[in-house]
Amino acid sequence: MFKRSLAIMLTIIFGLMMIGCGSSDKDGGAPSDTVKEEVKENIVVGFSQLGAESDWRSAHTESIINTFTEENGYELIFEDGQQKQANQIMAIRTFIQQEVDYIILAPVTEKGWDTVLQEAKDADIPVIIVDRMVDVADESLFTCWVGADFELEGQKVTEWLRQYTLKNNIAAKDVHIVNIQGTLGGSSQIGRTKRLRDAVEAYGWDLLEEKPGDFTRTKGKEVMEEFLKQYDNINVVYCENDNEAYGAIEAIEATGKKVGLDIGNGEIMVVSFDGVKRDAMSYALKGKIACIAECNPLHGPRVQAIIETLETGEQPVKFHYMDEEIFSAYESIDVLKIDEKEYSVVHLTQEIIEQRYQ
Ligand code: GYE
């Protein structure tokens, strides 16, 4: 980080020297103009990523890194918060000291950002929030947000499950669910958990227990092992991301139980979120994951468009929602109706997977 800021400073000093030289050299206008442009064009962006817990997160980081390249006219300073808000706050303070042009923040949790975002605002540095939300008293503390409708994702999965139980004559009281939650306090966890609880309440399903799996495969497996020891009637596992689902499946299969859709006959159904990797889709194609609400991590281009708008002096729209699908290999559910809107279920086939991951 220090090296980078030193490099930026040196570029600027060198640029200023060249501009100085150029102005005294009447015939040599061209080289100094080039340097001037170079200094002006490089927009410095500080990106505080919350961690590296999942496939989704890797794809998200990649999308930002691949967008804010030198070829595109950016200098990106990347900081991994390793799941700790304190690290992210420190990163933002360093970005402010470095006088970056923009800050991108993917916050680990919603709360606790007011002070540091006020500091960025006082320094006149626009902050673009990506992925999870910040819960701040004053919304002018951030310029824009790009992310997903996590509640809608939760509604898609629970509506799919409701239709499944109806189509297969499974009584609500016979739906025994455990929830492996994401990182507690992050919007994706909050939204997905909320919609499960709403559905449990509305339909009368049996929610046995909820526990955080931190969006990781290891913790997902660990939590599922505990659940399996405690309850012998689990037939639905609501995993708040695919990595947890992989871990849960491993734990279930290790006990000799079968993962699948036939929950009336002893199978355990796994549902999840993300659908970023081919692996997840292959699990879904085999029915090991019954349905996946997609969460789209490709925020880079959206954030770039926002910065480009800000560069022209215009004010971009504040909230940007990503478009997302729902995937399942089960063919008897076509459409989910949620709050008067219809969402088609993408029925997975090998061809569709090949198309998406060519
Ligand atoms: O679903 C999960 C990740 O906040 C949308 O965080 C994100 C979630 C994503 O690690 O895989």
CSV table of C-alpha atoms and ligand atoms in Angstrom, one decimal:
chain,number,residue,atom,x,y,z
A,1,MET,CA,0.0,0.0,0.0
A,2,PHE,CA,2.8,2.4,1.0
A,3,LYS,CA,4.7,1.4,-2.2
A,4,ARG,CA,1.6,2.2,-4.3
A,5,SER,CA,1.0,5.6,-2.7
A,6,LEU,CA,4.6,6.4,-3.2
A,7,ALA,CA,4.3,5.4,-6.8
A,8,ILE,CA,1.2,7.6,-7.2
A,9,MET,CA,3.1,10.5,-5.6
A,10,LEU,CA,6.1,10.0,-7.7
A,11,THR,CA,4.0,9.9,-10.9
A,12,ILE,CA,2.4,13.2,-9.9
A,13,ILE,CA,5.7,14.9,-9.0
A,14,PHE,CA,7.2,13.7,-12.2
A,15,GLY,CA,4.2,14.8,-14.1
A,16,LEU,CA,4.3,18.3,-12.5
A,17,MET,CA,8.1,18.5,-13.3
A,18,MET,CA,7.4,17.7,-16.9
A,19,ILE,CA,4.6,20.2,-17.1
A,20,GLY,CA,7.0,22.8,-15.6
A,21,CYS,CA,9.7,21.8,-18.2
A,22,GLY,CA,7.1,21.9,-21.0
A,23,SER,CA,6.0,25.4,-20.3
A,24,SER,CA,9.6,26.8,-20.6
A,25,ASP,CA,10.1,24.8,-23.8
A,26,LYS,CA,8.1,26.5,-26.4
A,27,ASP,CA,8.9,24.0,-29.2
A,28,GLY,CA,8.4,20.8,-27.2
A,29,GLY,CA,4.7,21.1,-26.4
A,30,ALA,CA,3.8,17.5,-27.3
A,31,PRO,CA,5.7,15.5,-24.7
A,32,SER,CA,4.5,17.6,-21.8
A,33,ASP,CA,0.9,17.4,-23.0
A,34,THR,CA,1.1,13.6,-23.1
A,35,VAL,CA,2.3,13.5,-19.5
A,36,LYS,CA,-0.4,16.0,-18.4
A,37,GLU,CA,-3.0,13.8,-19.9
A,38,GLU,CA,-1.6,10.7,-18.3
A,39,VAL,CA,-1.7,12.3,-14.8
A,40,LYS,CA,-5.2,13.6,-15.3
A,41,GLU,CA,-6.6,10.4,-16.8
A,42,ASN,CA,-5.6,8.0,-14.0
A,43,ILE,CA,-8.6,8.0,-11.6
A,44,VAL,CA,-7.5,6.5,-8.3
A,45,VAL,CA,-10.0,4.2,-6.7
A,46,GLY,CA,-9.6,2.6,-3.3
A,47,PHE,CA,-11.6,-0.7,-2.9
A,48,SER,CA,-12.2,-2.2,0.5
A,49,GLN,CA,-13.4,-5.7,-0.1
A,50,LEU,CA,-14.8,-7.5,3.0
A,51,GLY,CA,-13.0,-10.8,2.5
A,52,ALA,CA,-12.5,-13.9,0.4
A,53,GLU,CA,-15.0,-16.3,1.9
A,54,SER,CA,-16.8,-17.7,-1.1
A,55,ASP,CA,-16.9,-18.3,-4.9
A,56,TRP,CA,-19.3,-15.3,-5.1
A,57,ARG,CA,-16.7,-13.1,-3.4
A,58,SER,CA,-13.9,-14.2,-5.7
A,59,ALA,CA,-16.0,-13.4,-8.7
A,60,HIS,CA,-16.9,-10.1,-7.2
A,61,THR,CA,-13.3,-9.1,-6.5
A,62,GLU,CA,-12.3,-10.2,-10.0
A,63,SER,CA,-15.1,-8.1,-11.6
A,64,ILE,CA,-13.8,-5.0,-9.8
A,65,ILE,CA,-10.2,-5.7,-10.5
A,66,ASN,CA,-10.8,-6.4,-14.1
A,67,THR,CA,-12.8,-3.2,-14.6
A,68,PHE,CA,-10.5,-0.7,-12.8
A,69,THR,CA,-7.4,-1.4,-14.8
A,70,GLU,CA,-4.7,1.0,-16.0
A,71,GLU,CA,-5.8,0.4,-19.6
A,72,ASN,CA,-9.2,1.7,-18.6
A,73,GLY,CA,-7.6,4.7,-17.0
A,74,TYR,CA,-7.7,3.7,-13.3
A,75,GLU,CA,-5.3,3.1,-10.5
A,76,LEU,CA,-6.9,0.6,-8.2
A,77,ILE,CA,-5.8,0.1,-4.6
A,78,PHE,CA,-7.2,-3.1,-3.2
A,79,GLU,CA,-7.6,-4.0,0.4
A,80,ASP,CA,-9.0,-7.3,1.8
A,81,GLY,CA,-10.8,-6.7,5.2
A,82,GLN,CA,-10.6,-10.4,6.1
A,83,GLN,CA,-14.2,-10.3,7.5
A,84,LYS,CA,-13.3,-7.6,10.0
A,85,GLN,CA,-15.0,-4.2,10.0
A,86,ALA,CA,-12.1,-2.7,11.9
A,87,ASN,CA,-9.8,-3.6,9.0
A,88,GLN,CA,-12.2,-2.1,6.5
A,89,ILE,CA,-12.5,1.2,8.5
A,90,MET,CA,-8.7,1.3,8.6
A,91,ALA,CA,-8.5,0.8,4.9
A,92,ILE,CA,-11.0,3.6,4.3
A,93,ARG,CA,-9.0,6.0,6.5
A,94,THR,CA,-5.8,5.1,4.5
A,95,PHE,CA,-7.6,5.8,1.3
A,96,ILE,CA,-8.6,9.2,2.6
A,97,GLN,CA,-5.0,9.9,3.6
A,98,GLN,CA,-3.9,8.9,0.1
A,99,GLU,CA,-6.5,11.3,-1.4
A,100,VAL,CA,-8.0,8.7,-3.7
A,101,ASP,CA,-10.6,10.0,-6.1
A,102,TYR,CA,-13.3,7.4,-5.2
A,103,ILE,CA,-13.8,4.8,-2.6
A,104,ILE,CA,-15.6,1.5,-3.2
A,105,LEU,CA,-16.8,-0.3,-0.1
A,106,ALA,CA,-18.2,-3.8,0.1
A,107,PRO,CA,-19.2,-3.7,3.8
A,108,VAL,CA,-19.1,-6.9,5.9
A,109,THR,CA,-22.0,-5.8,8.1
A,110,GLU,CA,-24.6,-3.0,7.8
A,111,LYS,CA,-24.1,-1.1,11.0
A,112,GLY,CA,-21.2,1.0,12.3
A,113,TRP,CA,-20.1,3.0,9.2
A,114,ASP,CA,-21.4,6.5,10.1
A,115,THR,CA,-18.2,7.9,11.5
A,116,VAL,CA,-15.8,6.8,8.8
A,117,LEU,CA,-18.2,7.6,6.0
A,118,GLN,CA,-18.5,11.1,7.4
A,119,GLU,CA,-14.7,11.4,7.3
A,120,ALA,CA,-14.8,10.4,3.6
A,121,LYS,CA,-17.5,12.9,3.0
A,122,ASP,CA,-15.6,15.7,4.8
A,123,ALA,CA,-12.6,14.8,2.5
A,124,ASP,CA,-14.9,15.2,-0.5
A,125,ILE,CA,-14.4,11.6,-1.7
A,126,PRO,CA,-17.4,9.9,-3.1
A,127,VAL,CA,-18.1,6.5,-1.7
A,128,ILE,CA,-19.8,3.8,-3.7
A,129,ILE,CA,-21.2,0.9,-1.7
A,130,VAL,CA,-21.3,-2.5,-3.4
A,131,ASP,CA,-23.0,-5.8,-2.5
A,132,ARG,CA,-24.3,-5.5,1.1
A,133,MET,CA,-25.8,-2.3,2.4
A,134,VAL,CA,-24.7,0.2,5.0
A,135,ASP,CA,-27.3,1.2,7.6
A,136,VAL,CA,-26.4,4.9,8.3
A,137,ALA,CA,-28.5,7.7,9.7
A,138,ASP,CA,-27.7,10.0,6.9
A,139,GLU,CA,-27.9,8.5,3.4
A,140,SER,CA,-25.9,11.4,1.9
A,141,LEU,CA,-22.8,9.7,3.4
A,142,PHE,CA,-22.6,7.5,0.4
A,143,THR,CA,-23.1,8.4,-3.3
A,144,CYS,CA,-24.5,5.2,-4.7
A,145,TRP,CA,-25.1,1.5,-4.0
A,146,VAL,CA,-24.9,-1.5,-6.4
A,147,GLY,CA,-26.1,-4.9,-5.3
A,148,ALA,CA,-28.9,-7.4,-5.2
A,149,ASP,CA,-32.3,-7.6,-3.7
A,150,PHE,CA,-31.6,-10.1,-1.0
A,151,GLU,CA,-35.1,-10.3,0.2
A,152,LEU,CA,-36.4,-11.0,-3.3
A,153,GLU,CA,-33.9,-13.8,-3.6
A,154,GLY,CA,-35.2,-15.2,-0.3
A,155,GLN,CA,-38.8,-14.9,-1.6
A,156,LYS,CA,-37.9,-16.8,-4.8
A,157,VAL,CA,-36.5,-19.7,-2.9
A,158,THR,CA,-39.3,-19.9,-0.4
A,159,GLU,CA,-42.0,-19.5,-3.1
A,160,TRP,CA,-40.3,-22.3,-5.1
A,161,LEU,CA,-40.4,-24.5,-2.0
A,162,ARG,CA,-44.0,-23.6,-1.3
A,163,GLN,CA,-45.0,-24.7,-4.8
A,164,TYR,CA,-42.9,-27.8,-4.5
A,165,THR,CA,-44.7,-28.9,-1.4
A,166,LEU,CA,-48.1,-28.2,-2.9
A,167,LYS,CA,-47.3,-30.1,-6.1
A,168,ASN,CA,-46.0,-33.1,-4.1
A,169,ASN,CA,-48.7,-33.1,-1.4
A,170,ILE,CA,-46.4,-32.5,1.4
A,171,ALA,CA,-48.1,-31.0,4.4
A,172,ALA,CA,-46.6,-27.8,5.9
A,173,LYS,CA,-46.1,-29.4,9.3
A,174,ASP,CA,-44.0,-32.1,7.6
A,175,VAL,CA,-41.5,-29.5,6.2
A,176,HIS,CA,-38.6,-29.6,8.7
A,177,ILE,CA,-36.1,-26.9,7.9
A,178,VAL,CA,-32.7,-25.9,9.2
A,179,ASN,CA,-31.1,-22.6,8.1
A,180,ILE,CA,-27.4,-22.3,7.7
A,181,GLN,CA,-27.2,-18.5,7.7
A,182,GLY,CA,-24.5,-16.2,6.2
A,183,THR,CA,-22.3,-13.8,8.1
A,184,LEU,CA,-24.6,-12.3,10.8
A,185,GLY,CA,-25.4,-8.6,10.3
A,186,GLY,CA,-24.6,-8.5,6.5
A,187,SER,CA,-27.5,-7.5,4.3
A,188,SER,CA,-27.5,-10.8,2.3
A,189,GLN,CA,-27.9,-12.8,5.6
A,190,ILE,CA,-30.5,-10.4,6.9
A,191,GLY,CA,-32.6,-10.4,3.7
A,192,ARG,CA,-32.4,-14.1,3.1
A,193,THR,CA,-33.1,-15.0,6.7
A,194,LYS,CA,-36.0,-12.6,7.0
A,195,ARG,CA,-37.8,-14.1,4.0
A,196,LEU,CA,-37.4,-17.6,5.3
A,197,ARG,CA,-38.9,-16.6,8.6
A,198,ASP,CA,-41.7,-14.8,6.9
A,199,ALA,CA,-42.5,-17.9,4.9
A,200,VAL,CA,-42.3,-20.2,7.9
A,201,GLU,CA,-44.8,-18.0,9.7
A,202,ALA,CA,-47.1,-17.6,6.7
A,203,TYR,CA,-47.2,-21.3,5.7
A,204,GLY,CA,-46.7,-23.1,9.0
A,205,TRP,CA,-43.4,-24.9,8.1
A,206,ASP,CA,-41.3,-26.2,11.0
A,207,LEU,CA,-38.1,-24.2,11.3
A,208,LEU,CA,-35.9,-26.4,13.6
A,209,GLU,CA,-33.0,-24.0,14.0
A,210,GLU,CA,-30.8,-21.3,12.5
A,211,LYS,CA,-27.1,-21.0,12.8
A,212,PRO,CA,-24.5,-18.9,11.0
A,213,GLY,CA,-22.2,-20.7,8.5
A,214,ASP,CA,-20.3,-17.6,7.6
A,215,PHE,CA,-20.8,-18.2,3.9
A,216,THR,CA,-18.0,-20.8,3.9
A,217,ARG,CA,-17.9,-24.5,2.9
A,218,THR,CA,-16.0,-25.5,6.1
A,219,LYS,CA,-18.4,-23.8,8.5
A,220,GLY,CA,-21.4,-24.9,6.5
A,221,LYS,CA,-20.3,-28.5,6.9
A,222,GLU,CA,-19.6,-28.0,10.6
A,223,VAL,CA,-23.0,-26.5,11.3
A,224,MET,CA,-24.7,-29.2,9.3
A,225,GLU,CA,-23.0,-31.9,11.3
A,226,GLU,CA,-24.2,-30.4,14.5
A,227,PHE,CA,-27.8,-30.1,13.1
A,228,LEU,CA,-27.7,-33.8,12.0
A,229,LYS,CA,-26.7,-34.9,15.5
A,230,GLN,CA,-29.4,-32.9,17.1
A,231,TYR,CA,-32.4,-33.5,14.8
A,232,ASP,CA,-33.4,-36.7,13.0
A,233,ASN,CA,-36.2,-35.2,11.0
A,234,ILE,CA,-34.5,-32.5,8.9
A,235,ASN,CA,-35.7,-32.6,5.3
A,236,VAL,CA,-34.9,-29.1,4.0
A,237,VAL,CA,-31.6,-27.3,4.4
A,238,TYR,CA,-31.8,-23.6,3.5
A,239,CYS,CA,-28.2,-22.6,2.8
A,240,GLU,CA,-27.6,-18.9,2.5
A,241,ASN,CA,-25.0,-19.5,-0.2
A,242,ASP,CA,-23.6,-22.3,-2.4
A,243,ASN,CA,-20.4,-22.8,-0.5
A,244,GLU,CA,-22.4,-23.6,2.6
A,245,ALA,CA,-24.5,-25.9,0.5
A,246,TYR,CA,-21.4,-27.9,-0.6
A,247,GLY,CA,-20.4,-28.3,3.0
A,248,ALA,CA,-23.9,-29.3,4.1
A,249,ILE,CA,-24.1,-31.9,1.3
A,250,GLU,CA,-20.8,-33.3,2.3
A,251,ALA,CA,-22.0,-33.6,5.9
A,252,ILE,CA,-25.3,-35.2,5.0
A,253,GLU,CA,-23.7,-37.8,2.6
A,254,ALA,CA,-21.1,-38.7,5.3
A,255,THR,CA,-24.0,-39.9,7.5
A,256,GLY,CA,-25.2,-42.2,4.6
A,257,LYS,CA,-28.3,-40.1,4.1
A,258,LYS,CA,-29.4,-39.0,0.6
A,259,VAL,CA,-29.5,-35.5,-0.7
A,260,GLY,CA,-32.4,-34.9,-3.2
A,261,LEU,CA,-35.9,-33.7,-3.8
A,262,ASP,CA,-37.9,-36.7,-2.5
A,263,ILE,CA,-38.4,-35.3,1.0
A,264,GLY,CA,-41.5,-37.3,1.5
A,265,ASN,CA,-39.4,-40.4,1.4
A,266,GLY,CA,-36.3,-39.7,3.5
A,267,GLU,CA,-34.3,-37.5,1.2
A,268,ILE,CA,-32.9,-34.2,2.4
A,269,MET,CA,-33.5,-31.2,0.1
A,270,VAL,CA,-30.8,-28.5,-0.1
A,271,VAL,CA,-31.7,-25.0,-1.5
A,272,SER,CA,-29.3,-22.1,-1.9
A,273,PHE,CA,-28.1,-18.8,-3.3
A,274,ASP,CA,-25.5,-17.5,-5.7
A,275,GLY,CA,-25.2,-19.8,-8.8
A,276,VAL,CA,-21.9,-18.2,-9.7
A,277,LYS,CA,-19.8,-21.3,-10.5
A,278,ARG,CA,-20.3,-24.2,-12.8
A,279,ASP,CA,-20.0,-26.5,-9.7
A,280,ALA,CA,-23.1,-25.1,-8.2
A,281,MET,CA,-25.0,-25.5,-11.5
A,282,SER,CA,-23.8,-29.1,-11.8
A,283,TYR,CA,-25.1,-29.8,-8.2
A,284,ALA,CA,-28.4,-28.3,-9.2
A,285,LEU,CA,-28.6,-30.3,-12.4
A,286,LYS,CA,-28.2,-33.5,-10.4
A,287,GLY,CA,-30.8,-32.4,-7.9
A,288,LYS,CA,-28.3,-32.2,-5.1
A,289,ILE,CA,-29.3,-28.5,-4.8
A,290,ALA,CA,-33.0,-28.3,-5.6
A,291,CYS,CA,-33.0,-24.6,-6.5
A,292,ILE,CA,-30.6,-21.7,-6.5
A,293,ALA,CA,-31.6,-18.1,-6.4
A,294,GLU,CA,-28.9,-16.4,-8.5
A,295,CYS,CA,-26.9,-13.6,-6.9
A,296,ASN,CA,-25.0,-11.6,-9.6
A,297,PRO,CA,-21.5,-10.5,-8.5
A,298,LEU,CA,-20.5,-8.6,-11.7
A,299,HIS,CA,-20.6,-5.2,-10.2
A,300,GLY,CA,-17.5,-3.8,-11.8
A,301,PRO,CA,-19.0,-2.4,-15.0
A,302,ARG,CA,-22.0,-0.9,-13.1
A,303,VAL,CA,-19.6,0.9,-10.7
A,304,GLN,CA,-17.5,2.1,-13.6
A,305,ALA,CA,-20.6,3.6,-15.3
A,306,ILE,CA,-21.4,5.4,-12.0
A,307,ILE,CA,-17.9,6.9,-11.8
A,308,GLU,CA,-18.1,7.9,-15.4
A,309,THR,CA,-21.4,9.7,-14.7
A,310,LEU,CA,-19.9,11.4,-11.7
A,311,GLU,CA,-16.9,12.5,-13.8
A,312,THR,CA,-19.2,14.4,-16.1
A,313,GLY,CA,-20.6,16.3,-13.1
A,314,GLU,CA,-24.0,14.5,-13.2
A,315,GLN,CA,-25.7,12.7,-10.4
A,316,PRO,CA,-26.3,9.0,-11.0
A,317,VAL,CA,-29.3,7.1,-9.8
A,318,LYS,CA,-28.6,6.2,-6.1
A,319,PHE,CA,-29.6,2.5,-5.9
A,320,HIS,CA,-28.7,0.0,-8.6
A,321,TYR,CA,-30.2,-3.5,-8.5
A,322,MET,CA,-28.6,-6.4,-10.4
A,323,ASP,CA,-30.8,-8.6,-12.6
A,324,GLU,CA,-31.0,-12.2,-11.3
A,325,GLU,CA,-32.5,-15.5,-12.2
A,326,ILE,CA,-33.7,-18.6,-10.4
A,327,PHE,CA,-32.3,-22.0,-11.4
A,328,SER,CA,-33.6,-25.5,-10.9
A,329,ALA,CA,-33.6,-28.8,-12.7
A,330,TYR,CA,-37.1,-29.7,-11.5
A,331,GLU,CA,-39.3,-29.1,-14.4
A,332,SER,CA,-42.8,-28.8,-12.8
A,333,ILE,CA,-42.4,-25.3,-11.5
A,334,ASP,CA,-42.2,-22.7,-14.2
A,335,VAL,CA,-43.1,-19.4,-12.8
A,336,LEU,CA,-42.9,-17.8,-9.3
A,337,LYS,CA,-45.4,-15.1,-8.6
A,338,ILE,CA,-44.0,-12.7,-6.0
A,339,ASP,CA,-45.7,-9.4,-5.1
A,340,GLU,CA,-47.7,-9.4,-8.3
A,341,LYS,CA,-44.6,-9.9,-10.5
A,342,GLU,CA,-43.7,-13.1,-12.3
A,343,TYR,CA,-40.3,-14.7,-12.4
A,344,SER,CA,-39.6,-17.6,-14.7
A,345,VAL,CA,-37.6,-20.5,-13.4
A,346,VAL,CA,-34.6,-21.4,-15.6
A,347,HIS,CA,-34.8,-25.2,-16.0
A,348,LEU,CA,-31.3,-26.3,-16.0
A,349,THR,CA,-29.9,-28.6,-18.7
A,350,GLN,CA,-26.3,-29.5,-19.6
A,351,GLU,CA,-26.7,-27.2,-22.6
A,352,ILE,CA,-27.7,-24.2,-20.5
A,353,ILE,CA,-24.7,-24.8,-18.2
A,354,GLU,CA,-22.4,-25.0,-21.2
A,355,GLN,CA,-23.7,-21.8,-22.6
A,356,ARG,CA,-23.2,-19.9,-19.4
A,357,TYR,CA,-19.7,-21.2,-18.7
A,358,GLN,CA,-18.1,-21.5,-22.2
B,1,GYE,O1,-24.2,-14.5,-1.5
B,1,GYE,C1,-22.1,-15.0,-0.5
B,1,GYE,C2,-21.0,-14.1,-0.1
B,1,GYE,O2,-23.2,-10.6,0.2
B,1,GYE,C3,-24.2,-11.4,-1.8
B,1,GYE,O3,-21.7,-13.0,0.4
B,1,GYE,C4,-23.1,-11.5,-0.8
B,1,GYE,C5,-22.9,-12.9,-0.2
B,1,GYE,C6,-22.9,-14.0,-1.2
B,1,GYE,O4,-19.9,-14.5,0.5
B,1,GYE,O5,-21.6,-16.1,-1.2
